Amino acid sequence: MSYLKADEQDEKSLKKAGVSDLKSLMFLLGYSKPERARYIFAFTLVFLSSLVAIISARWMGFLVEDGLLAKNWDEAVFWAAWIFAMEALSVGFSWWGRTILADCASRTILLIRQSLFDQLQLLPVSYYDRQPQGRIMTRVTHDVEAIEDFFSSVLGRMAAAIMLAGIAAAGMLFTNWWLGLVSLLAMIPAMYLVFATRNQVRVVNRDMSKLSAMVNAKLAEYLSGIGVIRSFGLEKWSQDRYDDSVNEYLGSHLRANALYSWSRPLISFFCSLPLVALVWVAGHEILAGTLGVGIFTAFIRYADRFFNPMQMLAREIHLIQQAITNSERVSVFLNESKENKVLGQDGELDGIELSGLVEFKNVWMAYADENWVLKDVSFKLTPGECIGLVGTTGSGKTTTVSLLSRLYPFQKGSITLDGHRLEDFKRSYLRKSFGFVSQETILFRASLRTNLTLEESFDEEKIIRAVELTGLGKVMRASGMTLDSMVQDGGTNLSIGERQLVSLTRILLRDPTLLVLDEATANVDPEYERIIQDALRVVMKGRTCLIIAHRLHTLDICDRILVFKNGQLVEEGTRVDLESAGGAYQDLVDAAARSDDYLE
């Protein structure tokens, strides 16, 4: 669907967001600020480890030339002892620094994970409308795990390699600038190959990352729809579509492997050229008597300390690029526009007593484009009034009630609650003032008590009174449930009617000023429908109510009816008035008569 937002790894999305490798990496490194002092200390230890290792390499030359070649065994033992001590010190510094880096990395990743979860709470509902669930899950799981690997492992190895190679290069140039220059120049082919293939590495890593998100999105989609898949015998259909996504993902891995199969061995080959050049040039100088064996031995150690880190960097460039790719995805996600930007700054009105007076004045609303979903809608609700909203699918009923709790912005007109603009209210207080009952009840894996209170503080007496008022208590006694009984994910161990009673009791506990009902009894059997209707009367008492009606008999409890058509409010009045008018409402009634009481 074109309505779904493109993946962040699409080139167009990256260009639009202004994403670059360095920008993404620096964005995430910003999360390391609380641990900056410890990071600096850890890198200092890694630097000292590299420095000590290079000093040890130079002393190896003294061991060979002043000790072994001169057959001065005391001198040889002296230098051997110091070399052993320096190597042990180098390992100790490296272990200490890498341990601190790992601890800092864990704390940094924890901060990133917390920021991701905070972002989930701050994003507008419109974001979730346009993002596949699996893609979002990939951001907060797979992508963060890849970044965690970078911070905890790759960053330490990369820092150690760069420092060791840099100090080794300085040591070579300082000891013998000519041999050092030859060794460094011989590394140019390897470094050029790494630079030349970096864009290809980036592309294959982006493809793998993007297609991994697609696989996860498909899996989440099919898991959530497993009931429909089984009911309609769509196992083969879903398997084929999932296999297509997996095969695309496999193809991206094969393309990456094809790239690495020739680039890595070639890079390793080029990394061995400096050693060949060093032996060739230094060998001639030794034979000519212009270079001592001790210096040559030290250079061999320098070369080992220089070329090995460079080979490691060349081999792991794909891990570094993968971390940058995941950084791009996470940084783009964390930079998505939050509610404050989409809906405007939060209001300040909080805690005032509301009566439930609602007024829409010439409201126009569109989602992602210029196709108006609501067109010049105006109506007024008096405190305690119950109105029904009817119309065909897509006529604007659900959008109207969504605007009341500021889940979406509207572009023109005004909406007021008790004479105050909705924009003037704190969104958290405004939403607590609404009770919403839909056909689909959201329940969590927790006790029945927790699902009712959502861990807010309520007196036991108040909970029991609410349970009895809605009729949930009678149902609990009949089924042997208690407040401490466990509810499974989504309430799968409860019937649809029991879930709706839990939802109504949850609302009654919070005592909202306004109530929105989206045909709460549409999917329940007649016995539970009667219980829920009684519970609704209890919950609705004294509250301003909006009922999105799908069945005719739901309108019996409504004081007025608003009829929507193509985003416009075309009729309003009592049921008797609308039936006698013979307009759009009567068309719905006639359609309902043909479809057994359903208005749409």
Coordinates of C-alpha atoms in Angstrom, one line a residue:
M1 CA 0.0 0.0 0.0
S2 CA 1.3 3.5 -0.8
Y3 CA -0.1 4.7 2.5
L4 CA 2.5 2.7 4.4
K5 CA 5.6 4.7 5.1
A6 CA 8.8 3.7 3.1
D7 CA 11.5 1.9 5.0
E8 CA 14.2 4.2 6.5
Q9 CA 16.8 2.3 4.5
D10 CA 15.4 3.3 1.1
E11 CA 17.7 5.8 -0.5
K12 CA 15.0 8.4 -0.9
S13 CA 14.2 8.2 2.8
L14 CA 17.8 8.5 3.8
K15 CA 18.3 11.6 1.5
K16 CA 15.1 13.2 2.8
A17 CA 16.2 12.7 6.4
G18 CA 19.6 14.0 5.6
V19 CA 21.3 10.9 6.9
S20 CA 25.0 10.2 6.5
D21 CA 27.4 7.6 8.0
L22 CA 29.2 10.1 10.2
K23 CA 26.0 11.9 11.2
S24 CA 24.3 8.7 12.3
L25 CA 27.3 7.5 14.2
M26 CA 27.8 10.8 15.9
F27 CA 24.1 10.9 16.8
L28 CA 24.4 7.5 18.7
L29 CA 27.8 8.4 20.2
G30 CA 25.9 11.3 21.8
Y31 CA 24.3 8.7 24.1
S32 CA 27.8 7.9 25.5
K33 CA 28.1 11.4 27.1
P34 CA 27.1 10.2 30.6
E35 CA 30.0 7.7 30.4
R36 CA 32.4 10.1 28.6
A37 CA 35.0 10.2 31.4
R38 CA 35.1 6.4 31.6
Y39 CA 35.3 6.1 27.9
I40 CA 38.3 8.5 27.8
F41 CA 40.0 6.5 30.6
A42 CA 39.4 3.2 28.8
F43 CA 40.8 4.6 25.5
T44 CA 43.8 5.9 27.4
L45 CA 44.4 2.4 28.8
V46 CA 44.1 1.0 25.2
F47 CA 46.6 3.6 24.0
L48 CA 49.0 2.7 26.8
S49 CA 48.7 -0.9 25.9
S50 CA 49.6 -0.1 22.3
L51 CA 52.5 2.2 23.3
V52 CA 53.9 -0.5 25.6
A53 CA 53.6 -3.1 22.9
I54 CA 55.6 -0.9 20.5
I55 CA 58.3 -0.2 23.1
S56 CA 58.5 -4.0 23.6
A57 CA 59.0 -4.4 19.8
R58 CA 61.9 -1.9 19.9
W59 CA 63.5 -3.7 22.8
M60 CA 63.3 -6.9 20.8
G61 CA 65.9 -5.4 18.5
F62 CA 68.1 -4.7 21.5
L63 CA 67.7 -8.3 22.7
V64 CA 68.8 -9.6 19.3
E65 CA 71.6 -7.2 18.6
D66 CA 73.1 -6.4 22.1
G67 CA 72.3 -9.8 23.6
L68 CA 72.0 -12.8 21.3
L69 CA 74.3 -11.7 18.4
A70 CA 76.9 -10.3 20.9
K71 CA 76.6 -13.5 23.0
N72 CA 76.1 -11.3 26.0
W73 CA 73.8 -13.6 28.0
D74 CA 73.4 -11.2 30.9
E75 CA 72.3 -8.5 28.5
A76 CA 70.0 -11.0 26.7
V77 CA 68.3 -12.1 29.9
F78 CA 68.0 -8.4 31.0
W79 CA 66.1 -7.5 27.8
A80 CA 64.1 -10.7 27.7
A81 CA 62.8 -10.0 31.2
W82 CA 61.9 -6.4 30.3
I83 CA 60.2 -7.6 27.1
F84 CA 58.2 -10.2 29.0
A85 CA 57.2 -7.5 31.6
M86 CA 56.2 -5.0 28.9
E87 CA 54.1 -7.7 27.0
A88 CA 52.3 -8.6 30.3
L89 CA 51.7 -4.9 31.0
S90 CA 50.4 -4.4 27.5
V91 CA 47.9 -7.3 28.0
G92 CA 46.9 -6.0 31.4
F93 CA 46.3 -2.5 30.1
S94 CA 44.3 -3.9 27.1
W95 CA 42.2 -6.1 29.4
W96 CA 41.5 -3.3 31.8
G97 CA 40.5 -0.9 29.1
R98 CA 38.4 -3.4 27.2
T99 CA 36.6 -4.3 30.4
I100 CA 35.7 -0.7 31.1
L101 CA 34.7 -0.2 27.5
A102 CA 32.3 -3.2 27.7
D103 CA 30.8 -1.9 30.9
C104 CA 30.4 1.6 29.3
A105 CA 28.9 0.1 26.2
S106 CA 26.3 -1.8 28.2
R107 CA 25.3 1.4 30.0
T108 CA 25.2 3.3 26.7
I109 CA 23.0 0.6 25.0
L110 CA 20.7 0.7 28.0
L111 CA 20.3 4.4 27.5
I112 CA 19.6 3.9 23.8
R113 CA 17.0 1.2 24.6
Q114 CA 15.3 3.5 27.1
S115 CA 15.2 6.3 24.6
L116 CA 13.7 3.9 22.0
F117 CA 10.9 2.9 24.4
D118 CA 10.4 6.5 25.4
Q119 CA 10.1 7.4 21.7
L120 CA 7.4 4.7 21.3
Q121 CA 5.4 6.6 24.0
L122 CA 5.9 10.0 22.3
L123 CA 5.2 9.2 18.7
P124 CA 1.8 10.1 17.4
V125 CA -0.8 7.5 16.6
S126 CA -0.5 8.4 12.9
Y127 CA 3.0 7.0 12.9
Y128 CA 1.8 3.5 13.9
D129 CA -0.9 3.7 11.3
R130 CA 1.7 3.8 8.6
Q131 CA 4.4 1.5 10.0
P132 CA 4.3 -2.3 9.9
Q133 CA 4.6 -3.7 13.4
G134 CA 7.4 -5.9 12.5
R135 CA 9.5 -3.0 11.2
I136 CA 9.1 -1.2 14.5
M137 CA 10.0 -4.4 16.4
T138 CA 13.2 -4.7 14.3
R139 CA 14.2 -1.1 15.4
V140 CA 14.0 -1.9 19.1
T141 CA 15.4 -5.4 18.9
H142 CA 17.6 -6.5 16.0
D143 CA 19.0 -3.0 15.2
V144 CA 19.9 -2.3 18.8
E145 CA 21.5 -5.7 19.2
A146 CA 23.8 -4.9 16.2
I147 CA 24.7 -1.5 17.7
E148 CA 25.3 -3.2 21.0
D149 CA 27.8 -5.5 19.3
F150 CA 29.5 -2.5 17.8
F151 CA 29.8 -0.7 21.2
S152 CA 30.8 -3.7 23.2
S153 CA 33.1 -5.5 20.7
V154 CA 33.8 -3.7 17.4
L155 CA 34.5 -0.3 19.0
G156 CA 37.1 -1.7 21.4
R157 CA 38.8 -3.7 18.6
M158 CA 38.7 -0.7 16.2
A159 CA 40.1 1.7 18.8
A160 CA 42.9 -0.8 19.7
A161 CA 43.7 -1.4 16.1
I162 CA 43.8 2.2 15.1
M163 CA 46.0 3.2 18.1
L164 CA 48.3 0.2 17.7
A165 CA 48.7 0.8 13.9
G166 CA 49.2 4.5 14.4
I167 CA 51.9 4.1 17.1
A168 CA 53.6 1.3 15.1
A169 CA 53.7 3.6 12.0
A170 CA 55.2 6.4 14.1
G171 CA 57.7 3.9 15.6
M172 CA 58.8 2.8 12.1
L173 CA 59.2 6.3 10.9
F174 CA 61.1 7.4 14.0
T175 CA 63.4 4.3 14.0
N176 CA 64.2 4.4 10.2
W177 CA 62.2 6.8 8.2
W178 CA 63.1 5.2 4.8
L179 CA 62.0 1.7 5.8
G180 CA 59.0 3.2 7.5
L181 CA 58.0 5.1 4.4
V182 CA 58.4 2.0 2.2
S183 CA 56.2 0.0 4.6
L184 CA 53.5 2.6 4.7
L185 CA 53.4 3.2 1.0
A186 CA 53.1 -0.5 0.4
M187 CA 49.8 -0.4 2.3
I188 CA 48.2 2.0 -0.3
P189 CA 46.7 -0.8 -2.5
A190 CA 45.0 -2.4 0.5
M191 CA 43.6 0.9 1.8
Y192 CA 42.5 1.8 -1.7
L193 CA 40.6 -1.4 -2.1
V194 CA 38.9 -0.9 1.3
F195 CA 37.9 2.6 0.3
A196 CA 36.8 1.5 -3.2
T197 CA 34.4 -1.2 -1.9
R198 CA 32.9 0.8 1.0
N199 CA 29.9 1.9 -1.0
Q200 CA 29.2 -1.7 -2.2
V201 CA 29.5 -2.9 1.4
R202 CA 27.1 -0.2 2.5
V203 CA 24.5 -1.2 -0.1
V204 CA 24.6 -4.9 0.7
N205 CA 24.3 -4.2 4.4
R206 CA 21.4 -1.8 3.9
D207 CA 19.7 -4.4 1.8
M208 CA 20.2 -7.1 4.4
S209 CA 18.9 -4.8 7.1
K210 CA 15.9 -3.6 5.1
L211 CA 14.9 -7.1 4.1
S212 CA 15.4 -8.4 7.6
A213 CA 12.8 -5.9 8.7
M214 CA 10.4 -7.1 5.9
V215 CA 10.8 -10.7 7.1
N216 CA 10.0 -9.6 10.7
A217 CA 7.0 -7.5 9.5
K218 CA 5.6 -10.5 7.6
L219 CA 6.1 -12.8 10.6
A220 CA 4.3 -10.4 12.9
E221 CA 1.5 -10.0 10.4
Y222 CA 0.9 -13.7 10.1
L223 CA 1.2 -14.4 13.8
S224 CA -1.4 -11.8 14.6
G225 CA -3.7 -13.2 11.8
I226 CA -3.1 -16.9 12.5
G227 CA -6.8 -17.4 13.3
V228 CA -7.9 -16.2 9.9
I229 CA -5.1 -18.1 8.2
R230 CA -6.2 -21.4 9.8
S231 CA -9.9 -20.7 9.3
F232 CA -9.6 -20.1 5.6
G233 CA -7.0 -22.7 5.0
L234 CA -4.4 -20.1 3.9
E235 CA -1.4 -21.9 5.3
K236 CA 0.1 -22.5 1.8
W237 CA -0.6 -18.9 0.7
S238 CA 1.0 -17.4 3.8
Q239 CA 4.0 -19.9 3.5
D240 CA 4.6 -18.9 -0.1
R241 CA 4.5 -15.2 0.7
Y242 CA 6.7 -15.6 3.7
D243 CA 9.1 -17.8 1.7
D244 CA 9.3 -15.0 -0.9
S245 CA 10.4 -12.5 1.8
V246 CA 12.9 -15.0 3.2
N247 CA 14.3 -15.7 -0.3
E248 CA 14.8 -12.0 -0.9
Y249 CA 16.6 -11.8 2.5
L250 CA 18.7 -14.9 1.5
G251 CA 19.5 -13.2 -1.8
S252 CA 20.9 -10.2 0.0
H253 CA 23.1 -12.4 2.1
L254 CA 24.4 -14.2 -1.0
R255 CA 25.2 -10.9 -2.7
A256 CA 27.1 -9.9 0.5
N257 CA 29.0 -13.2 0.5
A258 CA 29.9 -12.8 -3.2
L259 CA 31.4 -9.4 -2.4
Y260 CA 33.3 -10.6 0.6
S261 CA 34.5 -13.8 -1.1
W262 CA 36.8 -11.8 -3.4
S263 CA 37.4 -8.5 -1.5
R264 CA 38.6 -10.0 1.8
P265 CA 41.2 -12.4 0.4
L266 CA 42.4 -9.6 -1.9
I267 CA 42.7 -7.2 1.0
S268 CA 44.6 -9.8 3.0
F269 CA 46.9 -10.3 0.0
F270 CA 47.6 -6.6 -0.3
C271 CA 48.2 -6.4 3.4
S272 CA 51.0 -8.9 3.1
L273 CA 52.8 -6.8 0.4
P274 CA 54.4 -4.3 2.9
L275 CA 56.1 -7.3 4.7
V276 CA 57.5 -8.5 1.4
A277 CA 58.7 -4.9 0.5
L278 CA 60.2 -4.6 4.0
V279 CA 62.1 -7.9 3.7
W280 CA 63.3 -7.0 0.2
V281 CA 64.5 -3.5 1.0
A282 CA 65.9 -4.2 4.5
G283 CA 67.6 -7.4 3.3
H284 CA 69.6 -5.5 0.7
E285 CA 70.6 -2.9 3.3
I286 CA 71.7 -5.6 5.8
L287 CA 73.8 -7.3 3.1
A288 CA 75.2 -3.9 2.2
G289 CA 76.1 -3.4 5.9
T290 CA 74.0 -0.2 6.2
L291 CA 71.3 -1.7 8.5
G292 CA 71.7 -3.6 11.7
V293 CA 70.0 -6.9 12.4
G294 CA 68.5 -5.5 15.6
I295 CA 66.8 -2.7 13.7
F296 CA 65.5 -5.2 11.2
T297 CA 64.2 -7.4 14.0
A298 CA 62.4 -4.4 15.6
F299 CA 61.0 -3.5 12.2
I300 CA 59.6 -7.0 11.8
R301 CA 57.8 -6.6 15.1
Y302 CA 56.7 -3.1 14.1
A303 CA 55.3 -4.5 10.9
D304 CA 53.5 -7.2 12.8
R305 CA 51.9 -4.6 15.1
F306 CA 51.0 -2.4 12.1
F307 CA 49.8 -4.9 9.5
N308 CA 47.8 -7.2 11.7
P309 CA 45.5 -4.3 13.0
M310 CA 45.1 -3.1 9.5
Q311 CA 44.1 -6.5 8.3
M312 CA 41.6 -6.8 11.2
L313 CA 40.1 -3.4 10.2
A314 CA 39.9 -4.5 6.6
R315 CA 38.3 -7.8 7.6
E316 CA 35.8 -6.2 9.9
I317 CA 34.9 -3.2 7.8
H318 CA 31.6 -4.9 7.1
L319 CA 30.9 -5.1 10.8
I320 CA 31.7 -1.4 11.1
Q321 CA 29.5 -0.6 8.1
Q322 CA 26.7 -2.8 9.5
A323 CA 26.8 -0.9 12.8
I324 CA 26.6 2.4 10.8
T325 CA 23.7 1.0 8.8
N326 CA 21.8 0.1 12.0
S327 CA 22.8 3.5 13.5
E328 CA 21.1 5.1 10.5
R329 CA 17.9 3.2 11.1
V330 CA 17.8 3.8 14.9
S331 CA 18.8 7.5 14.5
V332 CA 16.1 8.1 11.9
F333 CA 13.5 6.4 14.2
L334 CA 14.6 8.5 17.2
N335 CA 14.3 11.6 15.1
E336 CA 10.7 10.9 13.9
S337 CA 8.4 13.7 14.7
K338 CA 6.8 13.4 18.1
E339 CA 3.3 14.3 19.2
N340 CA 4.4 17.8 20.3
K341 CA 5.5 18.5 16.7
V342 CA 2.5 16.8 15.0
L343 CA -0.2 18.0 17.4
G344 CA 1.5 21.2 18.6
Q345 CA 2.7 22.0 22.1
D346 CA 0.9 20.4 25.0
G347 CA -1.7 22.5 26.8
E348 CA -1.7 23.6 30.5
L349 CA -5.2 22.9 31.6
D350 CA -5.1 20.1 34.1
G351 CA -7.3 18.8 36.9
I352 CA -10.3 21.1 36.3
E353 CA -13.8 19.7 36.8
L354 CA -15.5 18.9 33.5
S355 CA -19.2 18.8 32.8
G356 CA -18.9 17.2 29.3
L357 CA -20.0 20.1 27.1
V358 CA -18.5 19.4 23.6
E359 CA -18.7 21.6 20.5
F360 CA -17.4 21.1 17.0
K361 CA -17.2 24.2 14.9
N362 CA -16.6 23.9 11.1
V363 CA -14.0 21.2 11.6
W364 CA -11.9 20.0 8.5
M365 CA -9.5 17.1 8.9
A366 CA -7.2 15.2 6.5
Y367 CA -4.6 12.5 7.4
A368 CA -1.5 12.2 5.2
D369 CA -2.8 14.0 2.1
E370 CA -5.3 16.6 1.0
N371 CA -8.2 14.2 0.8
W372 CA -10.5 15.6 3.5
V373 CA -11.9 12.9 5.9
L374 CA -14.0 15.5 7.7
K375 CA -15.5 18.4 5.9
D376 CA -16.9 21.4 7.7
V377 CA -18.4 19.3 10.6
S378 CA -20.3 21.2 13.3
F379 CA -22.4 19.9 16.2
K380 CA -22.8 20.4 20.0
L381 CA -23.3 17.9 22.9
T382 CA -24.8 19.0 26.2
P383 CA -23.5 17.5 29.5
G384 CA -25.0 14.1 30.1
E385 CA -26.4 13.8 26.5
C386 CA -26.0 10.5 24.6
I387 CA -25.7 10.8 20.8
G388 CA -25.2 8.1 18.2
L389 CA -23.0 8.4 15.2
V390 CA -24.1 6.5 12.1
G391 CA -22.9 6.2 8.5
T392 CA -21.2 3.9 6.1
T393 CA -17.6 2.8 6.5
G394 CA -15.2 5.7 5.9
S395 CA -17.9 8.4 6.5
G396 CA -15.9 10.0 9.4
K397 CA -17.4 8.6 12.5
T398 CA -14.3 7.1 14.1
T399 CA -12.2 10.1 13.0
T400 CA -14.6 12.4 14.8
V401 CA -14.2 10.7 18.2
S402 CA -10.4 10.3 17.7
L403 CA -10.1 14.1 17.4
L404 CA -11.8 14.5 20.8
S405 CA -8.9 12.9 22.6
R406 CA -6.3 14.6 20.3
L407 CA -5.0 11.4 18.7
Y408 CA -4.8 13.3 15.4
P409 CA -4.5 16.9 14.4
F410 CA -7.2 18.7 12.4
Q411 CA -6.5 21.5 10.0
K412 CA -9.5 23.9 10.2
G413 CA -12.1 24.9 12.6
S414 CA -12.2 24.4 16.4
I415 CA -13.2 21.8 19.0
T416 CA -14.0 22.9 22.6
L417 CA -14.7 21.1 25.8
D418 CA -16.5 23.0 28.5
G419 CA -15.7 26.2 26.5
H420 CA -11.9 25.5 26.4
R421 CA -10.1 24.6 23.2
L422 CA -8.8 21.1 23.2
E423 CA -5.3 22.4 22.5
D424 CA -5.4 24.2 25.9
F425 CA -5.7 20.9 27.8
K426 CA -2.9 18.7 28.8
R427 CA -3.2 15.7 26.5
S428 CA -2.7 13.2 29.4
Y429 CA -5.5 14.8 31.4
L430 CA -7.8 15.1 28.3
R431 CA -7.4 11.4 27.5
K432 CA -8.0 10.4 31.1
S433 CA -11.3 12.3 30.9
F434 CA -12.4 9.9 28.1
G435 CA -13.5 6.3 28.5
F436 CA -13.3 4.3 25.3
V437 CA -14.9 0.9 24.7
S438 CA -14.3 -0.7 21.4
Q439 CA -15.2 -4.1 19.9
E440 CA -11.6 -5.2 20.5
T441 CA -10.5 -5.2 24.2
I442 CA -6.8 -4.9 25.0
L443 CA -5.8 -7.0 28.0
F444 CA -2.4 -7.9 29.3
R445 CA -0.7 -10.9 30.7
A446 CA -1.3 -10.1 34.3
S447 CA -3.8 -10.7 37.1
L448 CA -7.4 -9.6 36.6
R449 CA -6.8 -7.0 39.3
T450 CA -3.9 -5.5 37.4
N451 CA -5.9 -5.5 34.1
L452 CA -8.7 -3.5 36.0
T453 CA -6.5 -1.0 37.8
L454 CA -3.5 -0.9 35.4
E455 CA -1.4 -0.6 38.6
E456 CA -3.1 2.6 39.7
S457 CA -4.0 2.9 43.3
F458 CA -7.7 2.1 44.0
D459 CA -9.3 1.0 47.3
E460 CA -10.3 -2.6 47.4
E461 CA -13.8 -1.6 48.2
K462 CA -14.0 0.6 45.1
I463 CA -12.8 -2.2 42.9
I464 CA -15.3 -4.7 44.3
R465 CA -18.1 -2.1 44.0
A466 CA -17.2 -1.5 40.3
V467 CA -17.0 -5.2 39.6
E468 CA -20.5 -5.8 41.1
L469 CA -22.1 -2.7 39.3
T470 CA -21.0 -3.9 35.9
G471 CA -22.0 -7.5 36.5
L472 CA -18.4 -8.8 36.2
G473 CA -18.7 -10.1 39.8
K474 CA -21.5 -12.4 38.9
V475 CA -19.6 -13.7 35.9
M476 CA -16.5 -14.2 38.0
R477 CA -18.4 -16.3 40.6
A478 CA -19.9 -18.4 37.8
S479 CA -16.6 -19.2 36.2
G480 CA -14.6 -19.4 39.4
M481 CA -12.4 -16.4 38.7
T482 CA -11.0 -14.1 41.4
L483 CA -9.3 -10.7 41.2
D484 CA -5.9 -12.6 41.4
S485 CA -6.7 -14.9 38.6
M486 CA -4.2 -14.7 35.7
V487 CA -5.3 -13.2 32.4
Q488 CA -3.4 -14.4 29.3
D489 CA -2.0 -12.2 26.5
G490 CA -4.9 -10.5 24.8
G491 CA -7.4 -12.1 27.3
T492 CA -7.3 -15.4 25.2
N493 CA -8.5 -17.4 28.3
L494 CA -11.6 -15.1 28.5
S495 CA -14.7 -15.0 26.3
I496 CA -15.4 -11.9 24.2
G497 CA -18.2 -11.0 26.6
E498 CA -15.9 -11.4 29.7
R499 CA -13.3 -9.2 28.0
Q500 CA -15.9 -6.4 27.4
L501 CA -17.0 -6.6 31.0
V502 CA -13.4 -6.2 32.2
S503 CA -13.1 -3.2 29.8
L504 CA -16.3 -1.6 31.1
T505 CA -15.3 -2.1 34.8
R506 CA -11.9 -0.6 34.0
I507 CA -13.6 2.5 32.7
L508 CA -16.0 2.7 35.6
L509 CA -13.1 2.7 38.1
R510 CA -11.6 5.8 36.4
D511 CA -14.9 7.6 36.3
P512 CA -14.3 9.6 33.1
T513 CA -16.4 12.6 32.1
L514 CA -17.1 11.5 28.6
L515 CA -17.7 8.0 27.2
V516 CA -17.1 6.7 23.7
L517 CA -18.6 3.4 22.6
D518 CA -17.7 1.6 19.4
E519 CA -20.5 -1.0 19.4
A520 CA -19.3 -2.8 22.4
T521 CA -21.8 -5.6 22.0
A522 CA -21.3 -6.3 18.3
N523 CA -19.5 -9.6 18.7
V524 CA -21.0 -11.1 21.8
D525 CA -23.7 -13.7 22.2
P526 CA -27.3 -12.7 23.3
E527 CA -26.8 -13.8 26.9
Y528 CA -23.7 -11.6 27.4
E529 CA -25.2 -8.8 25.3
R530 CA -27.9 -8.4 27.9
I531 CA -25.3 -8.3 30.7
I532 CA -23.2 -5.8 28.9
Q533 CA -26.1 -3.6 28.0
D534 CA -27.0 -3.5 31.7
A535 CA -23.3 -2.7 32.5
L536 CA -23.3 0.1 29.8
R537 CA -26.3 1.8 31.4
V538 CA -24.4 1.8 34.7
V539 CA -21.3 3.2 33.1
M540 CA -23.1 5.8 31.0
K541 CA -25.1 7.2 33.8
G542 CA -24.5 11.0 34.2
R543 CA -21.9 11.1 31.4
T544 CA -21.8 12.6 28.0
C545 CA -21.7 9.7 25.6
L546 CA -20.9 9.2 21.9
I547 CA -21.9 5.8 20.4
I548 CA -20.6 4.7 17.1
A549 CA -23.5 2.6 16.1
H550 CA -23.4 -0.4 13.7
R551 CA -26.8 -1.9 14.7
L552 CA -30.2 -0.3 14.8
H553 CA -31.2 -1.4 18.3
T554 CA -28.1 0.3 19.7
L555 CA -29.7 3.7 18.9
D556 CA -32.6 3.1 21.3
I557 CA -30.6 4.6 24.2
C558 CA -29.5 7.7 22.2
D559 CA -31.0 11.1 22.7
R560 CA -29.9 12.3 19.2
I561 CA -28.4 10.7 16.1
L562 CA -25.7 12.3 13.9
V563 CA -25.6 11.0 10.3
F564 CA -22.3 11.1 8.4
K565 CA -21.8 10.7 4.7
N566 CA -18.5 11.2 2.8
G567 CA -17.0 13.1 5.7
Q568 CA -19.9 15.5 6.2
L569 CA -22.6 15.7 8.9
V570 CA -25.6 15.5 6.6
E571 CA -28.4 15.0 9.2
E572 CA -29.0 15.2 12.9
G573 CA -32.0 14.8 15.2
T574 CA -34.0 12.2 17.2
R575 CA -34.6 8.8 15.8
V576 CA -38.3 9.6 15.2
D577 CA -37.5 12.9 13.4
L578 CA -34.9 11.2 11.1
E579 CA -37.2 8.3 10.2
S580 CA -39.9 10.7 9.3
A581 CA -37.6 12.9 7.2
G582 CA -36.8 10.1 4.7
G583 CA -33.2 11.2 4.0
A584 CA -29.8 9.6 4.5
Y585 CA -30.7 8.0 7.8
Q586 CA -33.7 6.3 6.2
D587 CA -31.3 4.9 3.5
L588 CA -29.2 3.4 6.2
V589 CA -32.3 1.9 7.9
D590 CA -33.4 0.4 4.6
A591 CA -29.9 -1.1 4.0
A592 CA -29.9 -2.4 7.6
A593 CA -33.3 -4.2 7.0
R594 CA -31.7 -6.0 4.1
S595 CA -28.6 -7.0 6.1
D596 CA -30.3 -8.1 9.3
D597 CA -30.1 -5.0 11.5
Y598 CA -26.6 -3.8 10.6
L599 CA -26.2 -0.2 9.5
E600 CA -23.0 -0.9 7.5

